[in-house]
Amino acid sequence: SATWKYTMATTAAHVISKAYYEEHEADFGTSTGGLMGTGPYVYDSWISGQEIVLSKNDNYWNPDNAGYLETIVYKIIQDDTTRVNALTNGDVDFTCNTPTDMLDTLNAADNLSITDVNAPGVTFLAFNTQRAPFDDVNVRRAITAAIDLKSIADNIVKDGGREGTCMPNSDALFVSDPDFWNSYVADNPVVYDLDAAKDYLAQSAYPDGFDCVLYTSENSMRYAISLYIQDALKELGINVDIQKLGEDEHTAYQFGEIFDEDGNRDYDMIMAGWEADYPDVSSNIEVLFAGYNAGEGGSNTAVFVNDEVDALLEDGSKSMDEAQRNNDYAQVMDIANENVPYVFLMYPLRACVMSKDYTGLRMNSSWNWNMFFNEITPAQ
């Protein structure tokens, strides 16, 4: 496995208590079963949908680095405005899930400091390629050509992220060969061309347009981009009904847990996102394009299945030759860019906001999920 070298640095390799797991096998890792690992903090309590409380681990293996904080409370605040108000009011000391369109408010707060991390994530529009009219490649090409990625970046995303390209990730994942992948992006621009969009639609089975539904989450940035797409597609006679879903319902749709009467994923288009688990282009490419991820519970949100893509992904996952792997994944992206099952709208920057009362938290551009709270100390 070419990516095994990353596994031990991810949450997949956390050490947990075997005895505790066997005792709580049915509900381990839930609000009823809890969990037991080896970190500087121990599980204390969990109120599902509200908060998780951790306490300092008196038996931590490295007592000299056991941390300053006695208690850590994870508050679950889904609404963007409520979360920002909690930060500015001092009710919350830290978040790395910051609504990018509210950064101006946070920057103006005297009690907060903000660090931007080049996150390995992507916000995308996925077409349900199982369902008409999105099983028609010319419909997908028409919509892609009608979306101005630069306009989205300049007028909506602004400082909250970077302009989308032909790739499902930014250069945060180009670690294997930055020159190769930057050249690939430069050679394969996603061009906004309304005339070309109209030509593509004219070649489809729906030359006069159609009605469809776009699902999006409560994330304020995604909703703003959805409104832009709705307006842009009017030029093609495509009428988009935007439906905003709660996070749990949106996740269920994105990962193939809700089906129509024919057993297919039950949506037309969905605005969603993904963030890599390890710093390699395969982390996003395989997740979004592998055929085995198109089924129930899978992350292939566009339900795009292509035998040649699967064969190339298989080769890339095993090869120890980085040049060959790059070639395999570039061929995958050639096929993907020809068939456009997704539009990669933008690459969010992860804005980490912390109270100026504290210092010491390290954030890594590749692994934003690992936060070392034992290194936080009061600010001098």
Short mmCIF file of C-alpha atoms in Angstrom, two decimals:
data_model
loop_
_atom_site.label_atom_id
_atom_site.label_comp_id
_atom_site.label_asym_id
_atom_site.label_seq_id
_atom_site.Cartn_x
_atom_site.Cartn_y
_atom_site.Cartn_z
CA SER A 1 0.00 0.00 0.00
CA ALA A 2 1.53 3.28 -1.13
CA THR A 3 -0.31 5.22 1.56
CA TRP A 4 0.35 2.91 4.52
CA LYS A 5 3.17 5.24 5.57
CA TYR A 6 0.54 7.83 6.52
CA THR A 7 -1.72 5.52 8.50
CA MET A 8 0.20 5.61 11.77
CA ALA A 9 -0.09 9.41 11.84
CA THR A 10 -3.88 9.43 11.49
CA THR A 11 -6.78 8.71 13.81
CA ALA A 12 -6.93 5.22 12.28
CA ALA A 13 -3.89 4.34 14.41
CA HIS A 14 -5.03 5.63 17.81
CA VAL A 15 -4.19 3.23 20.59
CA ILE A 16 -7.22 2.24 22.65
CA SER A 17 -7.80 -0.08 25.59
CA LYS A 18 -8.61 -3.56 24.30
CA ALA A 19 -10.27 -4.56 27.57
CA TYR A 20 -12.48 -1.46 27.61
CA TYR A 21 -13.43 -1.94 23.97
CA GLU A 22 -14.38 -5.58 24.52
CA GLU A 23 -16.48 -4.54 27.51
CA HIS A 24 -18.26 -1.82 25.47
CA GLU A 25 -18.09 -3.28 21.97
CA ALA A 26 -21.73 -2.53 21.14
CA ASP A 27 -21.53 1.20 21.94
CA PHE A 28 -17.83 2.07 22.02
CA GLY A 29 -17.21 5.61 20.79
CA THR A 30 -20.76 6.79 21.45
CA SER A 31 -22.37 8.95 24.12
CA THR A 32 -23.41 5.84 26.04
CA GLY A 33 -20.25 3.76 25.73
CA GLY A 34 -17.56 6.42 25.72
CA LEU A 35 -13.99 5.42 24.92
CA MET A 36 -10.59 4.86 26.51
CA GLY A 37 -7.33 5.77 24.81
CA THR A 38 -3.84 6.88 25.87
CA GLY A 39 -4.04 10.68 25.64
CA PRO A 40 -3.46 13.45 28.19
CA TYR A 41 -7.21 13.78 28.74
CA VAL A 42 -9.83 11.18 29.64
CA TYR A 43 -13.46 10.86 28.66
CA ASP A 44 -15.70 12.33 31.34
CA SER A 45 -19.21 12.83 29.93
CA TRP A 46 -21.08 13.14 26.66
CA ILE A 47 -24.51 14.66 26.06
CA SER A 48 -25.38 13.71 22.50
CA GLY A 49 -25.78 16.74 20.26
CA GLN A 50 -24.69 19.16 22.97
CA GLU A 51 -21.26 18.63 24.50
CA ILE A 52 -18.38 16.28 25.29
CA VAL A 53 -16.34 16.83 28.45
CA LEU A 54 -12.75 15.64 28.93
CA SER A 55 -10.73 15.77 32.16
CA LYS A 56 -6.98 15.77 32.75
CA ASN A 57 -5.49 12.26 32.74
CA ASP A 58 -3.71 11.72 36.08
CA ASN A 59 -2.18 8.51 34.69
CA TYR A 60 -0.80 10.02 31.47
CA TRP A 61 2.41 8.29 30.38
CA ASN A 62 4.29 11.59 30.07
CA PRO A 63 3.47 13.58 33.23
CA ASP A 64 5.85 16.40 32.27
CA ASN A 65 3.66 17.12 29.24
CA ALA A 66 0.24 16.35 30.65
CA GLY A 67 -1.15 19.79 29.96
CA TYR A 68 -2.24 22.91 31.80
CA LEU A 69 -5.99 22.67 31.32
CA GLU A 70 -7.92 20.67 33.90
CA THR A 71 -11.04 20.31 31.74
CA ILE A 72 -11.90 20.58 28.05
CA VAL A 73 -15.53 21.03 27.00
CA TYR A 74 -16.40 20.47 23.34
CA LYS A 75 -19.56 22.46 22.64
CA ILE A 76 -21.59 21.36 19.61
CA ILE A 77 -22.87 24.59 18.00
CA GLN A 78 -24.17 23.98 14.50
CA ASP A 79 -25.44 27.47 13.71
CA ASP A 80 -22.70 29.73 12.32
CA THR A 81 -23.97 32.97 13.85
CA THR A 82 -24.42 31.41 17.28
CA ARG A 83 -20.87 30.02 17.14
CA VAL A 84 -19.39 33.40 16.18
CA ASN A 85 -21.33 35.16 18.94
CA ALA A 86 -20.04 32.60 21.45
CA LEU A 87 -16.46 33.38 20.41
CA THR A 88 -16.81 37.16 20.51
CA ASN A 89 -18.66 37.02 23.86
CA GLY A 90 -15.99 34.82 25.44
CA ASP A 91 -18.32 31.86 25.95
CA VAL A 92 -16.08 29.75 23.68
CA ASP A 93 -12.27 29.90 23.64
CA PHE A 94 -11.45 28.10 20.40
CA THR A 95 -12.91 26.82 17.14
CA CYS A 96 -11.44 25.50 13.90
CA ASN A 97 -14.87 25.29 12.25
CA THR A 98 -15.17 28.98 11.52
CA PRO A 99 -17.72 30.41 9.04
CA THR A 100 -15.46 32.13 6.54
CA ASP A 101 -18.01 34.76 5.57
CA MET A 102 -17.99 36.01 9.18
CA LEU A 103 -14.22 36.46 9.50
CA ASP A 104 -14.52 40.26 9.37
CA THR A 105 -16.56 40.15 12.58
CA LEU A 106 -14.01 37.91 14.26
CA ASN A 107 -11.04 39.96 13.06
CA ALA A 108 -12.62 43.02 14.66
CA ALA A 109 -12.86 41.32 18.06
CA ASP A 110 -10.09 42.46 20.44
CA ASN A 111 -10.22 39.21 22.44
CA LEU A 112 -9.49 36.80 19.55
CA SER A 113 -6.55 35.76 17.37
CA ILE A 114 -6.98 34.02 13.99
CA THR A 115 -4.64 31.61 12.21
CA ASP A 116 -5.32 30.50 8.63
CA VAL A 117 -4.38 26.94 7.71
CA ASN A 118 -4.13 25.75 4.11
CA ALA A 119 -6.54 22.88 4.62
CA PRO A 120 -6.63 19.83 2.31
CA GLY A 121 -10.37 20.09 1.75
CA VAL A 122 -12.73 20.93 -1.08
CA THR A 123 -16.28 22.23 -1.46
CA PHE A 124 -17.94 20.70 -4.49
CA LEU A 125 -21.16 20.46 -6.45
CA ALA A 126 -21.95 16.78 -7.09
CA PHE A 127 -24.29 15.69 -9.86
CA ASN A 128 -26.23 12.48 -9.23
CA THR A 129 -25.07 10.67 -12.36
CA GLN A 130 -27.58 7.86 -11.66
CA ARG A 131 -30.53 10.17 -12.22
CA ALA A 132 -31.83 12.06 -15.25
CA PRO A 133 -31.05 14.66 -16.42
CA PHE A 134 -27.65 14.42 -14.73
CA ASP A 135 -26.87 11.09 -16.34
CA ASP A 136 -26.42 13.15 -19.53
CA VAL A 137 -22.79 14.25 -19.76
CA ASN A 138 -23.70 17.32 -21.85
CA VAL A 139 -25.99 18.54 -19.08
CA ARG A 140 -23.09 18.26 -16.64
CA ARG A 141 -20.73 20.00 -19.06
CA ALA A 142 -23.26 22.80 -19.60
CA ILE A 143 -23.63 23.48 -15.90
CA THR A 144 -19.87 23.34 -15.35
CA ALA A 145 -19.24 25.87 -18.12
CA ALA A 146 -21.95 28.18 -16.72
CA ILE A 147 -20.30 28.42 -13.29
CA ASP A 148 -17.68 31.17 -12.92
CA LEU A 149 -15.26 29.86 -10.28
CA LYS A 150 -13.33 33.14 -10.18
CA SER A 151 -16.51 35.09 -9.48
CA ILE A 152 -17.35 32.71 -6.62
CA ALA A 153 -13.84 33.15 -5.20
CA ASP A 154 -13.80 36.94 -5.56
CA ASN A 155 -17.34 37.78 -4.48
CA ILE A 156 -18.37 35.03 -2.05
CA VAL A 157 -15.37 33.13 -0.72
CA LYS A 158 -12.98 36.11 -0.55
CA ASP A 159 -10.39 35.46 2.19
CA GLY A 160 -12.14 32.29 3.31
CA GLY A 161 -10.62 30.04 0.68
CA ARG A 162 -9.11 29.63 -2.75
CA GLU A 163 -10.56 29.38 -6.23
CA GLY A 164 -11.57 25.92 -7.42
CA THR A 165 -9.79 24.13 -10.26
CA CYS A 166 -10.00 20.82 -12.12
CA MET A 167 -8.68 18.97 -9.04
CA PRO A 168 -10.56 17.80 -5.93
CA ASN A 169 -7.87 19.38 -3.74
CA SER A 170 -5.60 22.39 -3.52
CA ASP A 171 -1.79 22.25 -3.54
CA ALA A 172 -1.94 21.23 0.13
CA LEU A 173 -1.97 17.66 -1.22
CA PHE A 174 0.64 18.11 -3.96
CA VAL A 175 3.44 16.86 -1.69
CA SER A 176 4.46 13.92 -3.93
CA ASP A 177 5.43 16.22 -6.82
CA PRO A 178 4.29 19.87 -6.61
CA ASP A 179 5.67 20.77 -10.05
CA PHE A 180 3.80 17.89 -11.73
CA TRP A 181 0.45 18.72 -10.17
CA ASN A 182 0.72 22.48 -10.50
CA SER A 183 1.45 21.95 -14.20
CA TYR A 184 -1.53 19.62 -14.50
CA VAL A 185 -3.83 22.27 -13.05
CA ALA A 186 -2.39 24.95 -15.35
CA ASP A 187 -2.86 22.71 -18.39
CA ASN A 188 -6.47 21.83 -17.54
CA PRO A 189 -8.29 25.08 -16.70
CA VAL A 190 -11.98 25.09 -15.85
CA VAL A 191 -13.24 27.75 -18.24
CA TYR A 192 -16.35 29.85 -17.64
CA ASP A 193 -18.02 30.16 -21.05
CA LEU A 194 -21.77 30.81 -21.19
CA ASP A 195 -21.93 30.33 -24.96
CA ALA A 196 -20.23 26.94 -24.65
CA ALA A 197 -22.66 26.07 -21.84
CA LYS A 198 -25.61 26.80 -24.12
CA ASP A 199 -24.05 24.70 -26.87
CA TYR A 200 -23.56 21.76 -24.52
CA LEU A 201 -27.16 21.97 -23.35
CA ALA A 202 -28.34 22.12 -26.96
CA GLN A 203 -26.49 18.83 -27.57
CA SER A 204 -28.19 17.20 -24.58
CA ALA A 205 -31.61 15.60 -24.32
CA TYR A 206 -32.80 18.75 -22.50
CA PRO A 207 -32.05 21.68 -24.85
CA ASP A 208 -34.77 23.88 -23.33
CA GLY A 209 -33.66 23.35 -19.75
CA PHE A 210 -35.41 21.64 -16.85
CA ASP A 211 -36.34 21.92 -13.17
CA CYS A 212 -34.16 20.37 -10.48
CA VAL A 213 -33.36 20.47 -6.77
CA LEU A 214 -30.06 21.38 -5.13
CA TYR A 215 -29.47 20.18 -1.57
CA THR A 216 -27.10 22.16 0.63
CA SER A 217 -26.26 22.27 4.31
CA GLU A 218 -26.71 24.98 6.92
CA ASN A 219 -23.17 26.20 6.22
CA SER A 220 -23.58 29.86 5.31
CA MET A 221 -20.80 29.86 2.68
CA ARG A 222 -22.27 26.87 0.86
CA TYR A 223 -25.71 28.42 0.90
CA ALA A 224 -24.35 31.65 -0.63
CA ILE A 225 -22.65 29.65 -3.40
CA SER A 226 -25.89 27.72 -3.96
CA LEU A 227 -27.71 31.01 -4.53
CA TYR A 228 -25.05 32.00 -7.08
CA ILE A 229 -25.48 28.68 -8.93
CA GLN A 230 -29.26 29.07 -8.91
CA ASP A 231 -28.92 32.49 -10.54
CA ALA A 232 -26.24 31.39 -13.03
CA LEU A 233 -28.24 28.43 -14.32
CA LYS A 234 -31.28 30.58 -15.07
CA GLU A 235 -29.32 31.68 -18.16
CA LEU A 236 -29.66 28.10 -19.44
CA GLY A 237 -33.32 27.68 -18.60
CA ILE A 238 -32.41 25.44 -15.66
CA ASN A 239 -34.58 26.24 -12.65
CA VAL A 240 -32.91 25.25 -9.39
CA ASP A 241 -34.90 24.80 -6.19
CA ILE A 242 -32.49 25.12 -3.24
CA GLN A 243 -33.30 23.03 -0.18
CA LYS A 244 -31.28 23.63 2.98
CA LEU A 245 -30.88 20.50 5.11
CA GLY A 246 -29.83 19.98 8.70
CA GLU A 247 -26.32 18.56 9.13
CA ASP A 248 -27.40 15.00 9.96
CA GLU A 249 -29.82 14.80 7.03
CA HIS A 250 -27.30 16.38 4.66
CA THR A 251 -24.65 13.86 5.72
CA ALA A 252 -27.09 11.00 5.16
CA TYR A 253 -27.71 12.16 1.59
CA GLN A 254 -24.03 12.83 0.85
CA PHE A 255 -22.92 9.37 1.95
CA GLY A 256 -25.65 7.34 0.30
CA GLU A 257 -27.92 6.51 3.21
CA ILE A 258 -31.21 7.73 1.66
CA PHE A 259 -32.61 6.11 -1.48
CA ASP A 260 -35.54 6.49 -3.87
CA GLU A 261 -38.04 3.76 -4.77
CA ASP A 262 -35.58 2.37 -7.35
CA GLY A 263 -32.82 1.97 -4.77
CA ASN A 264 -30.77 4.90 -6.08
CA ARG A 265 -29.49 7.94 -4.21
CA ASP A 266 -32.39 10.34 -3.78
CA TYR A 267 -31.09 13.73 -4.91
CA ASP A 268 -30.45 15.69 -8.11
CA MET A 269 -27.47 17.82 -7.10
CA ILE A 270 -25.86 18.30 -3.71
CA MET A 271 -23.40 20.86 -2.39
CA ALA A 272 -20.96 19.06 -0.10
CA GLY A 273 -17.30 18.75 0.82
CA TRP A 274 -14.48 16.49 1.84
CA GLU A 275 -11.22 16.92 3.72
CA ALA A 276 -8.26 14.57 3.24
CA ASP A 277 -7.10 12.21 5.95
CA TYR A 278 -3.46 12.20 4.79
CA PRO A 279 -1.26 14.45 2.58
CA ASP A 280 -1.48 12.69 -0.78
CA VAL A 281 -3.59 13.42 -3.88
CA SER A 282 -5.12 9.94 -3.65
CA SER A 283 -6.79 10.91 -0.38
CA ASN A 284 -9.40 13.00 -2.20
CA ILE A 285 -9.30 11.39 -5.65
CA GLU A 286 -9.97 7.85 -4.46
CA VAL A 287 -12.62 8.93 -1.99
CA LEU A 288 -14.65 10.82 -4.61
CA PHE A 289 -14.14 8.66 -7.71
CA ALA A 290 -13.68 5.01 -6.70
CA GLY A 291 -16.57 2.82 -7.82
CA TYR A 292 -16.57 0.94 -4.52
CA ASN A 293 -17.39 4.25 -2.81
CA ALA A 294 -20.54 4.77 -4.89
CA GLY A 295 -22.68 2.33 -2.91
CA GLU A 296 -24.48 2.63 0.39
CA GLY A 297 -22.45 4.62 2.90
CA GLY A 298 -19.93 5.60 0.23
CA SER A 299 -18.22 8.93 -0.32
CA ASN A 300 -18.53 8.92 -4.14
CA THR A 301 -21.32 11.48 -3.94
CA ALA A 302 -21.65 11.80 -7.73
CA VAL A 303 -22.14 8.01 -8.00
CA PHE A 304 -19.60 8.07 -10.83
CA VAL A 305 -18.54 4.54 -11.78
CA ASN A 306 -15.89 3.91 -14.44
CA ASP A 307 -13.94 0.64 -14.83
CA GLU A 308 -10.83 2.36 -16.19
CA VAL A 309 -10.82 4.78 -13.26
CA ASP A 310 -11.08 1.90 -10.79
CA ALA A 311 -8.18 0.05 -12.44
CA LEU A 312 -5.99 3.17 -12.35
CA LEU A 313 -6.87 3.80 -8.70
CA GLU A 314 -5.96 0.20 -7.87
CA ASP A 315 -2.59 0.58 -9.58
CA GLY A 316 -1.92 3.92 -7.91
CA SER A 317 -2.72 2.57 -4.47
CA LYS A 318 -0.08 -0.17 -4.79
CA SER A 319 2.78 1.40 -6.74
CA MET A 320 5.88 2.46 -4.84
CA ASP A 321 6.99 4.54 -7.82
CA GLU A 322 5.80 8.12 -7.21
CA ALA A 323 6.14 9.10 -10.88
CA GLN A 324 3.97 6.16 -11.90
CA ARG A 325 1.43 6.99 -9.20
CA ASN A 326 1.24 10.59 -10.41
CA ASN A 327 0.64 9.32 -13.93
CA ASP A 328 -2.11 6.96 -12.76
CA TYR A 329 -3.93 9.68 -10.86
CA ALA A 330 -3.51 12.18 -13.69
CA GLN A 331 -5.21 9.70 -16.02
CA VAL A 332 -8.04 9.38 -13.49
CA MET A 333 -8.45 13.14 -13.51
CA ASP A 334 -8.36 13.22 -17.33
CA ILE A 335 -11.37 10.88 -17.36
CA ALA A 336 -13.08 12.81 -14.59
CA ASN A 337 -12.59 16.16 -16.29
CA GLU A 338 -14.03 14.74 -19.50
CA ASN A 339 -17.13 13.48 -17.67
CA VAL A 340 -17.44 16.23 -14.99
CA PRO A 341 -19.37 14.37 -12.28
CA TYR A 342 -18.31 17.15 -9.89
CA VAL A 343 -17.58 20.87 -10.01
CA PHE A 344 -14.81 21.70 -7.52
CA LEU A 345 -16.02 25.10 -6.41
CA MET A 346 -13.43 26.22 -3.86
CA TYR A 347 -10.82 25.08 -1.36
CA PRO A 348 -11.65 26.39 2.10
CA LEU A 349 -8.94 27.80 4.31
CA ARG A 350 -9.38 26.58 7.86
CA ALA A 351 -9.56 29.65 10.05
CA CYS A 352 -8.61 28.69 13.61
CA VAL A 353 -9.85 31.22 16.13
CA MET A 354 -8.56 31.30 19.71
CA SER A 355 -9.07 33.52 22.71
CA LYS A 356 -6.03 35.70 23.39
CA ASP A 357 -6.15 34.36 26.95
CA TYR A 358 -4.38 31.21 25.67
CA THR A 359 -1.49 30.27 23.43
CA GLY A 360 0.35 27.17 22.22
CA LEU A 361 -2.12 25.27 20.04
CA ARG A 362 -0.42 23.83 16.94
CA MET A 363 -2.42 23.35 13.75
CA ASN A 364 -1.07 21.38 10.81
CA SER A 365 -2.18 22.00 7.23
CA SER A 366 -2.47 18.29 6.50
CA TRP A 367 -3.99 16.99 9.71
CA ASN A 368 -6.41 19.50 11.15
CA TRP A 369 -8.12 16.82 13.19
CA ASN A 370 -5.16 16.32 15.56
CA MET A 371 -5.11 19.16 18.07
CA PHE A 372 -2.66 19.00 20.96
CA PHE A 373 -4.55 20.63 23.80
CA ASN A 374 -1.92 19.51 26.30
CA GLU A 375 0.35 22.20 24.80
CA ILE A 376 -2.04 25.10 25.53
CA THR A 377 -0.94 27.50 28.28
CA PRO A 378 -2.22 30.87 29.51
CA ALA A 379 -0.96 33.79 27.43
CA GLN A 380 1.72 35.88 29.10
#
